[in-house]
PDB file of C-alpha atoms in Angstrom:
ATOM      1  CA  UNK M  24      88.109 142.569  62.143  1.00  0.00           C
ATOM      2  CA  UNK M  25      88.624 143.381  65.827  1.00  0.00           C
ATOM      3  CA  UNK M  26      86.198 142.009  68.403  1.00  0.00           C
ATOM      4  CA  UNK M  27      84.145 144.907  69.728  1.00  0.00           C
ATOM      5  CA  UNK M  28      83.692 145.150  73.501  1.00  0.00           C
ATOM      6  CA  UNK M  29      81.079 147.508  74.914  1.00  0.00           C
ATOM      7  CA  UNK M  30      81.661 148.367  78.585  1.00  0.00           C
ATOM      8  CA  UNK M  31      78.452 149.655  80.179  1.00  0.00           C
ATOM      9  CA  UNK M  32      79.969 151.296  83.273  1.00  0.00           C
ATOM     10  CA  UNK M  33      83.128 153.225  84.000  1.00  0.00           C
ATOM     11  CA  UNK M  34      85.527 150.658  85.502  1.00  0.00           C
ATOM     12  CA  UNK M  35      89.343 150.520  85.660  1.00  0.00           C
ATOM     13  CA  UNK M  36      90.816 149.935  82.224  1.00  0.00           C
ATOM     14  CA  UNK M  37      93.673 147.735  83.469  1.00  0.00           C
ATOM     15  CA  UNK M  38      93.609 144.439  81.635  1.00  0.00           C
ATOM     16  CA  UNK M  39      91.638 145.864  78.730  1.00  0.00           C
ATOM     17  CA  UNK M  40      94.653 147.888  77.648  1.00  0.00           C
ATOM     18  CA  UNK M  41      96.592 144.629  77.331  1.00  0.00           C
ATOM     19  CA  UNK M  42      94.149 142.954  74.960  1.00  0.00           C
ATOM     20  CA  UNK M  43      95.873 144.255  71.859  1.00  0.00           C
ATOM     21  CA  UNK M  44      94.779 145.096  68.342  1.00  0.00           C
ATOM     22  CA  UNK M  45      92.407 142.137  68.030  1.00  0.00           C
ATOM     23  CA  UNK M  46      89.983 143.961  70.330  1.00  0.00           C
ATOM     24  CA  UNK M  47      88.227 147.319  70.196  1.00  0.00           C
ATOM     25  CA  UNK M  48      87.116 148.431  73.658  1.00  0.00           C
ATOM     26  CA  UNK M  49      84.422 151.098  74.024  1.00  0.00           C
ATOM     27  CA  UNK M  50      84.222 152.691  77.472  1.00  0.00           C
ATOM     28  CA  UNK M  51      81.394 155.068  78.417  1.00  0.00           C
ATOM     29  CA  UNK M  52      82.116 158.784  78.247  1.00  0.00           C
ATOM     30  CA  UNK M  53      80.536 159.238  81.684  1.00  0.00           C
ATOM     31  CA  UNK M  54      80.018 157.001  84.688  1.00  0.00           C
ATOM     32  CA  UNK M  55      77.316 154.970  82.915  1.00  0.00           C
ATOM     33  CA  UNK M  56      77.003 154.469  79.188  1.00  0.00           C
ATOM     34  CA  UNK M  57      74.334 156.648  77.597  1.00  0.00           C
ATOM     35  CA  UNK M  58      71.504 155.454  75.404  1.00  0.00           C
ATOM     36  CA  UNK M  59      73.090 157.358  72.531  1.00  0.00           C
ATOM     37  CA  UNK M  60      76.381 155.479  72.995  1.00  0.00           C
ATOM     38  CA  UNK M  61      74.542 152.168  73.128  1.00  0.00           C
ATOM     39  CA  UNK M  62      72.667 152.926  69.923  1.00  0.00           C
ATOM     40  CA  UNK M  63      75.920 153.943  68.253  1.00  0.00           C
ATOM     41  CA  UNK M  64      77.787 150.731  69.064  1.00  0.00           C
ATOM     42  CA  UNK M  65      75.362 147.933  69.941  1.00  0.00           C
ATOM     43  CA  UNK M  66      74.764 146.763  66.385  1.00  0.00           C
ATOM     44  CA  UNK M  67      78.408 145.741  65.939  1.00  0.00           C
ATOM     45  CA  UNK M  68      79.150 144.638  69.512  1.00  0.00           C
ATOM     46  CA  UNK M  69      80.565 141.155  70.149  1.00  0.00           C
ATOM     47  CA  UNK M  70      80.929 141.461  73.934  1.00  0.00           C
ATOM     48  CA  UNK M  71      79.007 143.405  76.559  1.00  0.00           C
ATOM     49  CA  UNK M  72      80.687 144.006  79.909  1.00  0.00           C
ATOM     50  CA  UNK M  73      77.755 144.409  82.286  1.00  0.00           C
ATOM     51  CA  UNK M  74      78.170 145.462  85.914  1.00  0.00           C
ATOM     52  CA  UNK M  75      76.556 143.986  89.036  1.00  0.00           C
ATOM     53  CA  UNK M  76      73.721 146.076  90.419  1.00  0.00           C
ATOM     54  CA  UNK M  77      72.976 147.545  86.988  1.00  0.00           C
ATOM     55  CA  UNK M  78      70.350 145.567  85.087  1.00  0.00           C
ATOM     56  CA  UNK M  79      71.116 144.600  81.512  1.00  0.00           C
ATOM     57  CA  UNK M  80      67.720 144.727  79.855  1.00  0.00           C
ATOM     58  CA  UNK M  81      66.775 142.054  77.327  1.00  0.00           C
ATOM     59  CA  UNK M  82      65.852 144.678  74.750  1.00  0.00           C
ATOM     60  CA  UNK M  83      69.510 145.755  74.708  1.00  0.00           C
ATOM     61  CA  UNK M  84      70.540 142.155  74.042  1.00  0.00           C
ATOM     62  CA  UNK M  85      67.991 142.039  71.213  1.00  0.00           C
ATOM     63  CA  UNK M  86      69.699 144.991  69.545  1.00  0.00           C
ATOM     64  CA  UNK M  87      73.046 143.164  69.405  1.00  0.00           C
ATOM     65  CA  UNK M  88      72.902 140.626  66.549  1.00  0.00           C
ATOM     66  CA  UNK M  89      76.623 139.816  66.847  1.00  0.00           C
ATOM     67  CA  UNK M  90      76.662 139.474  70.649  1.00  0.00           C
ATOM     68  CA  UNK M  91      78.475 136.323  71.748  1.00  0.00           C
ATOM     69  CA  UNK M  92      79.513 137.017  75.337  1.00  0.00           C
ATOM     70  CA  UNK M  93      78.172 138.946  78.325  1.00  0.00           C
ATOM     71  CA  UNK M  94      81.105 139.273  80.725  1.00  0.00           C
ATOM     72  CA  UNK M  95      79.553 140.364  84.013  1.00  0.00           C
ATOM     73  CA  UNK M  96      81.751 142.466  86.257  1.00  0.00           C
ATOM     74  CA  UNK M  97      80.900 140.939  89.636  1.00  0.00           C
ATOM     75  CA  UNK M  98      80.258 137.579  91.255  1.00  0.00           C
ATOM     76  CA  UNK M  99      76.483 138.098  91.348  1.00  0.00           C
ATOM     77  CA  UNK M 100      74.745 137.968  87.974  1.00  0.00           C
ATOM     78  CA  UNK M 101      71.092 138.534  88.880  1.00  0.00           C
ATOM     79  CA  UNK M 102      71.338 141.723  86.777  1.00  0.00           C
ATOM     80  CA  UNK M 103      71.433 139.552  83.645  1.00  0.00           C
ATOM     81  CA  UNK M 104      68.684 137.243  82.392  1.00  0.00           C
ATOM     82  CA  UNK M 105      71.031 134.297  81.946  1.00  0.00           C
ATOM     83  CA  UNK M 106      68.351 131.968  80.584  1.00  0.00           C
ATOM     84  CA  UNK M 107      67.320 134.486  77.941  1.00  0.00           C
ATOM     85  CA  UNK M 108      70.970 134.902  76.954  1.00  0.00           C
ATOM     86  CA  UNK M 109      71.383 131.135  76.711  1.00  0.00           C
ATOM     87  CA  UNK M 110      68.338 130.861  74.441  1.00  0.00           C
ATOM     88  CA  UNK M 111      70.051 133.316  72.092  1.00  0.00           C
ATOM     89  CA  UNK M 112      73.347 131.389  72.214  1.00  0.00           C
ATOM     90  CA  UNK M 113      75.130 134.003  74.313  1.00  0.00           C
ATOM     91  CA  UNK M 114      77.582 132.932  77.034  1.00  0.00           C
ATOM     92  CA  UNK M 115      77.380 134.752  80.392  1.00  0.00           C
ATOM     93  CA  UNK M 116      80.319 134.817  82.800  1.00  0.00           C
ATOM     94  CA  UNK M 117      81.102 136.296  86.216  1.00  0.00           C
ATOM     95  CA  UNK M 118      84.201 137.227  88.241  1.00  0.00           C
ATOM     96  CA  UNK M 119      84.117 135.282  91.533  1.00  0.00           C
ATOM     97  CA  UNK M 120      87.833 135.084  92.368  1.00  0.00           C
ATOM     98  CA  UNK M 121      88.725 138.705  93.209  1.00  0.00           C
ATOM     99  CA  UNK M 122      85.594 139.364  95.290  1.00  0.00           C
ATOM    100  CA  UNK M 123      85.922 136.534  97.810  1.00  0.00           C
ATOM    101  CA  UNK M 124      88.275 138.000 100.385  1.00  0.00           C
ATOM    102  CA  UNK M 125      87.027 141.619 100.400  1.00  0.00           C
ATOM    103  CA  UNK M 126      83.389 140.538 100.763  1.00  0.00           C
ATOM    104  CA  UNK M 127      84.262 138.197 103.626  1.00  0.00           C
ATOM    105  CA  UNK M 128      86.317 141.004 105.121  1.00  0.00           C
ATOM    106  CA  UNK M 129      83.289 143.308 105.122  1.00  0.00           C
ATOM    107  CA  UNK M 130      80.982 140.622 106.513  1.00  0.00           C
ATOM    108  CA  UNK M 131      83.382 140.143 109.417  1.00  0.00           C
ATOM    109  CA  UNK M 132      83.663 143.907 109.881  1.00  0.00           C
ATOM    110  CA  UNK M 133      79.873 144.295 109.965  1.00  0.00           C
ATOM    111  CA  UNK M 134      79.379 141.592 112.572  1.00  0.00           C
ATOM    112  CA  UNK M 135      82.071 143.145 114.752  1.00  0.00           C
ATOM    113  CA  UNK M 136      80.699 146.651 114.247  1.00  0.00           C
ATOM    114  CA  UNK M 137      77.116 145.789 115.107  1.00  0.00           C
ATOM    115  CA  UNK M 138      77.979 143.525 118.057  1.00  0.00           C
ATOM    116  CA  UNK M 139      80.442 146.014 119.555  1.00  0.00           C
ATOM    117  CA  UNK M 140      78.190 149.007 118.722  1.00  0.00           C
ATOM    118  CA  UNK M 141      80.959 150.718 116.758  1.00  0.00           C
ATOM    119  CA  UNK M 142      78.574 152.769 114.619  1.00  0.00           C
ATOM    120  CA  UNK M 143      76.409 153.917 117.502  1.00  0.00           C
ATOM    121  CA  UNK M 144      79.315 154.854 119.760  1.00  0.00           C
ATOM    122  CA  UNK M 145      81.171 156.591 116.940  1.00  0.00           C
ATOM    123  CA  UNK M 146      78.087 158.742 116.293  1.00  0.00           C
ATOM    124  CA  UNK M 147      77.603 159.566 119.968  1.00  0.00           C
ATOM    125  CA  UNK M 148      81.227 160.536 120.505  1.00  0.00           C
ATOM    126  CA  UNK M 149      80.857 163.109 117.740  1.00  0.00           C
ATOM    127  CA  UNK M 150      77.820 164.824 119.279  1.00  0.00           C
ATOM    128  CA  UNK M 151      77.977 167.769 121.653  1.00  0.00           C
ATOM    129  CA  UNK M 152      76.694 165.533 124.429  1.00  0.00           C
ATOM    130  CA  UNK M 153      79.300 162.845 123.733  1.00  0.00           C
ATOM    131  CA  UNK M 154      79.219 159.672 125.812  1.00  0.00           C
ATOM    132  CA  UNK M 155      79.762 159.042 129.484  1.00  0.00           C
ATOM    133  CA  UNK M 156      82.639 156.661 130.114  1.00  0.00           C
ATOM    134  CA  UNK M 157      82.405 154.149 132.914  1.00  0.00           C
ATOM    135  CA  UNK M 158      82.912 150.525 133.863  1.00  0.00           C
ATOM    136  CA  UNK M 159      79.275 149.545 133.347  1.00  0.00           C
ATOM    137  CA  UNK M 160      78.424 151.967 130.535  1.00  0.00           C
ATOM    138  CA  UNK M 161      78.450 151.477 126.748  1.00  0.00           C
ATOM    139  CA  UNK M 162      78.257 147.699 127.138  1.00  0.00           C
ATOM    140  CA  UNK M 163      78.162 145.624 123.965  1.00  0.00           C
ATOM    141  CA  UNK M 164      78.569 141.952 122.977  1.00  0.00           C
ATOM    142  CA  UNK M 165      81.815 140.050 122.510  1.00  0.00           C
ATOM    143  CA  UNK M 166      81.933 137.522 119.673  1.00  0.00           C
ATOM    144  CA  UNK M 167      84.698 135.289 121.013  1.00  0.00           C
ATOM    145  CA  UNK M 168      83.176 131.958 122.005  1.00  0.00           C
ATOM    146  CA  UNK M 169      79.893 132.710 120.229  1.00  0.00           C
ATOM    147  CA  UNK M 170      78.347 130.746 117.350  1.00  0.00           C
ATOM    148  CA  UNK M 171      78.303 132.066 113.794  1.00  0.00           C
ATOM    149  CA  UNK M 172      75.735 130.508 111.475  1.00  0.00           C
ATOM    150  CA  UNK M 173      76.623 130.860 107.811  1.00  0.00           C
ATOM    151  CA  UNK M 174      73.894 130.369 105.225  1.00  0.00           C
ATOM    152  CA  UNK M 175      75.526 129.587 101.896  1.00  0.00           C
ATOM    153  CA  UNK M 176      79.024 128.165 102.302  1.00  0.00           C
ATOM    154  CA  UNK M 177      80.574 128.976  98.959  1.00  0.00           C
ATOM    155  CA  UNK M 178      83.922 130.690  98.561  1.00  0.00           C
ATOM    156  CA  UNK M 179      82.844 133.859 100.394  1.00  0.00           C
ATOM    157  CA  UNK M 180      81.117 131.888 103.140  1.00  0.00           C
ATOM    158  CA  UNK M 181      84.261 129.808 103.647  1.00  0.00           C
ATOM    159  CA  UNK M 182      86.443 132.934 103.777  1.00  0.00           C
ATOM    160  CA  UNK M 183      84.070 134.387 106.377  1.00  0.00           C
ATOM    161  CA  UNK M 184      84.255 131.144 108.380  1.00  0.00           C
ATOM    162  CA  UNK M 185      88.064 131.280 108.443  1.00  0.00           C
ATOM    163  CA  UNK M 186      87.976 134.803 109.843  1.00  0.00           C
ATOM    164  CA  UNK M 187      85.382 133.915 112.466  1.00  0.00           C
ATOM    165  CA  UNK M 188      87.273 130.835 113.609  1.00  0.00           C
ATOM    166  CA  UNK M 189      90.483 132.865 113.871  1.00  0.00           C
ATOM    167  CA  UNK M 190      88.626 135.267 116.169  1.00  0.00           C
ATOM    168  CA  UNK M 191      87.488 132.466 118.469  1.00  0.00           C
ATOM    169  CA  UNK M 192      83.973 131.814 117.181  1.00  0.00           C
ATOM    170  CA  UNK M 193      82.323 128.445 116.549  1.00  0.00           C
ATOM    171  CA  UNK M 194      80.952 128.088 113.026  1.00  0.00           C
ATOM    172  CA  UNK M 195      77.942 126.146 111.788  1.00  0.00           C
ATOM    173  CA  UNK M 196      76.577 126.331 108.266  1.00  0.00           C
ATOM    174  CA  UNK M 197      73.695 125.487 105.984  1.00  0.00           C
ATOM    175  CA  UNK M 198      73.842 124.946 102.237  1.00  0.00           C
ATOM    176  CA  UNK M 199      71.961 122.955  99.655  1.00  0.00           C
ATOM    177  CA  UNK M 200      74.730 120.345  99.331  1.00  0.00           C
ATOM    178  CA  UNK M 201      76.678 119.857 102.581  1.00  0.00           C
ATOM    179  CA  UNK M 202      80.448 119.503 102.523  1.00  0.00           C
ATOM    180  CA  UNK M 203      81.936 116.069 103.035  1.00  0.00           C
ATOM    181  CA  UNK M 204      83.310 115.268 106.489  1.00  0.00           C
ATOM    182  CA  UNK M 205      86.934 115.823 105.444  1.00  0.00           C
ATOM    183  CA  UNK M 206      86.122 119.334 104.173  1.00  0.00           C
ATOM    184  CA  UNK M 207      84.190 120.117 107.353  1.00  0.00           C
ATOM    185  CA  UNK M 208      87.082 118.992 109.522  1.00  0.00           C
ATOM    186  CA  UNK M 209      89.596 121.008 107.515  1.00  0.00           C
ATOM    187  CA  UNK M 210      87.486 124.163 107.729  1.00  0.00           C
ATOM    188  CA  UNK M 211      86.356 123.390 111.329  1.00  0.00           C
ATOM    189  CA  UNK M 212      82.656 123.859 110.596  1.00  0.00           C
ATOM    190  CA  UNK M 213      79.544 121.782 111.277  1.00  0.00           C
ATOM    191  CA  UNK M 214      76.417 121.374 109.160  1.00  0.00           C
ATOM    192  CA  UNK M 215      72.992 122.249 110.601  1.00  0.00           C
ATOM    193  CA  UNK M 216      69.564 122.366 109.041  1.00  0.00           C
ATOM    194  CA  UNK M 217      68.291 125.896 108.632  1.00  0.00           C
ATOM    195  CA  UNK M 218      65.877 125.853 111.561  1.00  0.00           C
ATOM    196  CA  UNK M 219      68.507 124.640 114.046  1.00  0.00           C
ATOM    197  CA  UNK M 220      71.063 127.102 112.700  1.00  0.00           C
ATOM    198  CA  UNK M 221      68.707 130.032 113.201  1.00  0.00           C
ATOM    199  CA  UNK M 222      67.818 128.899 116.708  1.00  0.00           C
ATOM    200  CA  UNK M 223      71.385 128.314 117.885  1.00  0.00           C
ATOM    201  CA  UNK M 224      73.434 131.047 116.188  1.00  0.00           C
ATOM    202  CA  UNK M 225      74.520 134.257 117.899  1.00  0.00           C
ATOM    203  CA  UNK M 226      75.276 135.776 114.492  1.00  0.00           C
ATOM    204  CA  UNK M 227      73.697 134.723 111.179  1.00  0.00           C
ATOM    205  CA  UNK M 228      75.643 135.705 108.059  1.00  0.00           C
ATOM    206  CA  UNK M 229      74.103 135.378 104.586  1.00  0.00           C
ATOM    207  CA  UNK M 230      76.219 134.313 101.614  1.00  0.00           C
ATOM    208  CA  UNK M 231      73.728 132.890  99.122  1.00  0.00           C
ATOM    209  CA  UNK M 232      73.131 133.897  95.518  1.00  0.00           C
ATOM    210  CA  UNK M 233      69.781 135.487  94.700  1.00  0.00           C
ATOM    211  CA  UNK M 234      67.456 133.079  92.943  1.00  0.00           C
ATOM    212  CA  UNK M 235      63.916 131.738  93.223  1.00  0.00           C
ATOM    213  CA  UNK M 236      64.856 129.595  96.217  1.00  0.00           C
ATOM    214  CA  UNK M 237      66.594 132.346  98.202  1.00  0.00           C
ATOM    215  CA  UNK M 238      64.377 135.333  97.418  1.00  0.00           C
ATOM    216  CA  UNK M 239      62.841 136.302 100.771  1.00  0.00           C
ATOM    217  CA  UNK M 240      64.227 133.193 102.477  1.00  0.00           C
ATOM    218  CA  UNK M 241      64.671 135.103 105.764  1.00  0.00           C
ATOM    219  CA  UNK M 242      61.241 136.369 106.768  1.00  0.00           C
ATOM    220  CA  UNK M 243      58.944 136.598 109.764  1.00  0.00           C
ATOM    221  CA  UNK M 244      59.096 132.882 110.568  1.00  0.00           C
ATOM    222  CA  UNK M 245      62.882 132.826 110.463  1.00  0.00           C
ATOM    223  CA  UNK M 246      63.254 135.887 112.700  1.00  0.00           C
ATOM    224  CA  UNK M 247      60.901 134.236 115.194  1.00  0.00           C
ATOM    225  CA  UNK M 248      63.339 131.329 115.394  1.00  0.00           C
ATOM    226  CA  UNK M 249      66.394 133.499 116.120  1.00  0.00           C
ATOM    227  CA  UNK M 250      67.601 134.417 119.589  1.00  0.00           C
ATOM    228  CA  UNK M 251      66.629 137.917 120.666  1.00  0.00           C
ATOM    229  CA  UNK M 252      70.339 138.430 121.417  1.00  0.00           C
ATOM    230  CA  UNK M 253      71.395 137.425 117.887  1.00  0.00           C
ATOM    231  CA  UNK M 254      72.568 139.596 114.992  1.00  0.00           C
ATOM    232  CA  UNK M 255      72.029 139.155 111.271  1.00  0.00           C
ATOM    233  CA  UNK M 256      74.557 140.210 108.617  1.00  0.00           C
ATOM    234  CA  UNK M 257      73.844 140.407 104.881  1.00  0.00           C
ATOM    235  CA  UNK M 258      76.560 140.948 102.278  1.00  0.00           C
ATOM    236  CA  UNK M 259      74.842 138.717  99.692  1.00  0.00           C
ATOM    237  CA  UNK M 260      71.826 140.301  97.989  1.00  0.00           C
ATOM    238  CA  UNK M 261      69.156 142.477  99.585  1.00  0.00           C
ATOM    239  CA  UNK M 262      66.087 140.422  98.614  1.00  0.00           C
ATOM    240  CA  UNK M 263      67.424 137.364 100.444  1.00  0.00           C
ATOM    241  CA  UNK M 264      65.918 139.085 103.510  1.00  0.00           C
ATOM    242  CA  UNK M 265      62.291 140.188 103.567  1.00  0.00           C
ATOM    243  CA  UNK M 266      63.019 143.810 104.485  1.00  0.00           C
ATOM    244  CA  UNK M 267      59.632 144.431 106.107  1.00  0.00           C
ATOM    245  CA  UNK M 268      60.120 141.351 108.263  1.00  0.00           C
ATOM    246  CA  UNK M 269      63.564 142.609 109.258  1.00  0.00           C
ATOM    247  CA  UNK M 270      62.194 146.010 110.257  1.00  0.00           C
ATOM    248  CA  UNK M 271      59.488 144.270 112.286  1.00  0.00           C
ATOM    249  CA  UNK M 272      62.078 142.065 113.984  1.00  0.00           C
ATOM    250  CA  UNK M 273      64.174 145.106 114.943  1.00  0.00           C
ATOM    251  CA  UNK M 274      61.170 147.108 116.125  1.00  0.00           C
ATOM    252  CA  UNK M 275      59.956 144.266 118.332  1.00  0.00           C
ATOM    253  CA  UNK M 276      63.379 143.223 119.651  1.00  0.00           C
ATOM    254  CA  UNK M 277      63.174 139.785 118.052  1.00  0.00           C
ATOM    255  CA  UNK M 278      66.876 140.160 117.235  1.00  0.00           C
ATOM    256  CA  UNK M 279      69.619 142.335 118.705  1.00  0.00           C
ATOM    257  CA  UNK M 280      70.677 144.095 115.509  1.00  0.00           C
ATOM    258  CA  UNK M 281      71.700 143.908 111.869  1.00  0.00           C
ATOM    259  CA  UNK M 282      74.729 144.662 109.720  1.00  0.00           C
ATOM    260  CA  UNK M 283      73.689 145.268 106.118  1.00  0.00           C
ATOM    261  CA  UNK M 284      75.572 146.006 102.915  1.00  0.00           C
ATOM    262  CA  UNK M 285      72.702 145.186 100.532  1.00  0.00           C
ATOM    263  CA  UNK M 286      69.022 146.143 100.328  1.00  0.00           C
ATOM    264  CA  UNK M 287      65.759 145.043  98.747  1.00  0.00           C
ATOM    265  CA  UNK M 288      65.384 147.942  96.321  1.00  0.00           C
ATOM    266  CA  UNK M 289      68.832 149.425  95.843  1.00  0.00           C
ATOM    267  CA  UNK M 290      69.892 152.183  95.892  1.00  0.00           C
ATOM    268  CA  UNK M 291      66.975 152.974  98.211  1.00  0.00           C
ATOM    269  CA  UNK M 292      67.454 152.245 101.910  1.00  0.00           C
ATOM    270  CA  UNK M 293      64.262 152.318 104.013  1.00  0.00           C
ATOM    271  CA  UNK M 294      64.115 155.212 106.449  1.00  0.00           C
ATOM    272  CA  UNK M 295      63.149 152.796 109.206  1.00  0.00           C
ATOM    273  CA  UNK M 296      66.511 151.033 108.942  1.00  0.00           C
ATOM    274  CA  UNK M 297      68.337 154.359 109.159  1.00  0.00           C
ATOM    275  CA  UNK M 298      66.665 155.196 112.459  1.00  0.00           C
ATOM    276  CA  UNK M 299      67.693 152.100 114.397  1.00  0.00           C
ATOM    277  CA  UNK M 300      70.644 152.457 116.770  1.00  0.00           C
ATOM    278  CA  UNK M 301      71.379 148.752 116.417  1.00  0.00           C
ATOM    279  CA  UNK M 302      71.971 148.662 112.664  1.00  0.00           C
ATOM    280  CA  UNK M 303      75.258 149.219 110.844  1.00  0.00           C
ATOM    281  CA  UNK M 304      74.648 150.074 107.188  1.00  0.00           C
ATOM    282  CA  UNK M 305      77.045 150.308 104.247  1.00  0.00           C
ATOM    283  CA  UNK M 306      76.133 151.137 100.611  1.00  0.00           C
ATOM    284  CA  UNK M 307      76.848 147.821  98.808  1.00  0.00           C
ATOM    285  CA  UNK M 308      80.622 148.080  99.159  1.00  0.00           C
ATOM    286  CA  UNK M 309      81.537 144.436  99.757  1.00  0.00           C
ATOM    287  CA  UNK M 310      83.981 144.474  96.861  1.00  0.00           C
ATOM    288  CA  UNK M 311      84.605 148.213  96.793  1.00  0.00           C
ATOM    289  CA  UNK M 312      88.342 148.450  97.191  1.00  0.00           C
ATOM    290  CA  UNK M 313      90.551 149.838  94.458  1.00  0.00           C
ATOM    291  CA  UNK M 314      92.628 146.657  94.502  1.00  0.00           C
ATOM    292  CA  UNK M 315      89.538 144.508  93.955  1.00  0.00           C
ATOM    293  CA  UNK M 316      88.084 146.659  91.193  1.00  0.00           C
ATOM    294  CA  UNK M 317      91.361 146.483  89.288  1.00  0.00           C
ATOM    295  CA  UNK M 318      91.593 142.715  89.777  1.00  0.00           C
ATOM    296  CA  UNK M 319      88.018 142.359  88.500  1.00  0.00           C
ATOM    297  CA  UNK M 320      88.850 144.354  85.358  1.00  0.00           C
ATOM    298  CA  UNK M 321      91.893 142.196  84.714  1.00  0.00           C
ATOM    299  CA  UNK M 322      89.853 139.005  85.150  1.00  0.00           C
ATOM    300  CA  UNK M 323      87.069 140.243  82.837  1.00  0.00           C
ATOM    301  CA  UNK M 324      89.630 141.002  80.129  1.00  0.00           C
ATOM    302  CA  UNK M 325      91.247 137.586  80.623  1.00  0.00           C
ATOM    303  CA  UNK M 326      87.835 135.901  80.345  1.00  0.00           C
ATOM    304  CA  UNK M 327      87.170 137.733  77.075  1.00  0.00           C
ATOM    305  CA  UNK M 328      90.507 136.663  75.674  1.00  0.00           C
ATOM    306  CA  UNK M 329      90.012 133.043  76.762  1.00  0.00           C
ATOM    307  CA  UNK M 330      86.546 133.043  75.197  1.00  0.00           C
ATOM    308  CA  UNK M 331      87.782 134.087  71.771  1.00  0.00           C
ATOM    309  CA  UNK M 332      90.793 131.766  72.044  1.00  0.00           C
ATOM    310  CA  UNK M 333      88.267 128.975  72.735  1.00  0.00           C
ATOM    311  CA  UNK M 334      89.867 127.936  76.026  1.00  0.00           C
ATOM    312  CA  UNK M 335      87.358 129.343  78.494  1.00  0.00           C
ATOM    313  CA  UNK M 336      86.696 126.477  80.902  1.00  0.00           C
ATOM    314  CA  UNK M 337      85.383 128.279  83.971  1.00  0.00           C
ATOM    315  CA  UNK M 338      83.417 131.387  85.026  1.00  0.00           C
ATOM    316  CA  UNK M 339      80.469 130.439  82.756  1.00  0.00           C
ATOM    317  CA  UNK M 340      77.191 130.808  84.663  1.00  0.00           C
ATOM    318  CA  UNK M 341      74.686 129.745  81.984  1.00  0.00           C
ATOM    319  CA  UNK M 342      76.481 126.737  80.547  1.00  0.00           C
TER     320      UNK M 342
END
């Protein structure tokens, strides 16, 4: 009997079409699978393909007696209760490889955009009033020679560091387990404790997963430590920053601005953030390129095949 795969969100079908007759793939009829479709298929489902940003409720897992694998489409997996899945003997995987470069690309774009006031000036140019050009008008901040502090130096953090160094920035970082000296020298980065990093960085870029340790890790106390000329960039997960503390920091000029791709209660974006001239906001698009989405679909299908061929040795997040 073919292994049944239930895909909960409309994603590119490349990769899945190559699985062959040993697999039956059920895609949603619309953008998101309906409750009716879930009820129709969940009882005989072997694999659920969940999608980042869309919570997979435990009661859905409970309805799937044959479920063996939750293949999450995305590097972040906070949308799945991985401990609950483990208790039920279900493997959970993610797709880190394809998302590294595009997410780092967006992080770099956001820090450039907010420091050089790209969003603000683009908006002003399009108004009837326009902008007045002049030698001492429309002044912004150059990043060359400045210090980037990266919190969470995993694959995406390292890719962001490479881009920053190529643009002439100095890079310091903080993570739970520091790199060894050889790795630091190769990447040209230096470790700092969190307090020193916040005090010394001109840009702080967040690249941590969302967990109990990182939820709200940047709050009032942390913004007080930052330079009032510094910028913060978040392409990780919204709740890593206490959003009320961020709004307070922007209102009181504790920091110079923010570049955000993620938010505390997505898809909602607080009106206060929309009103600031010194914020650049994107709607959780760190991995949103067609190339990346297709690569993610291919990797998910490869993970499924490796799982059933019993040679899945990586990508497991609840092992």
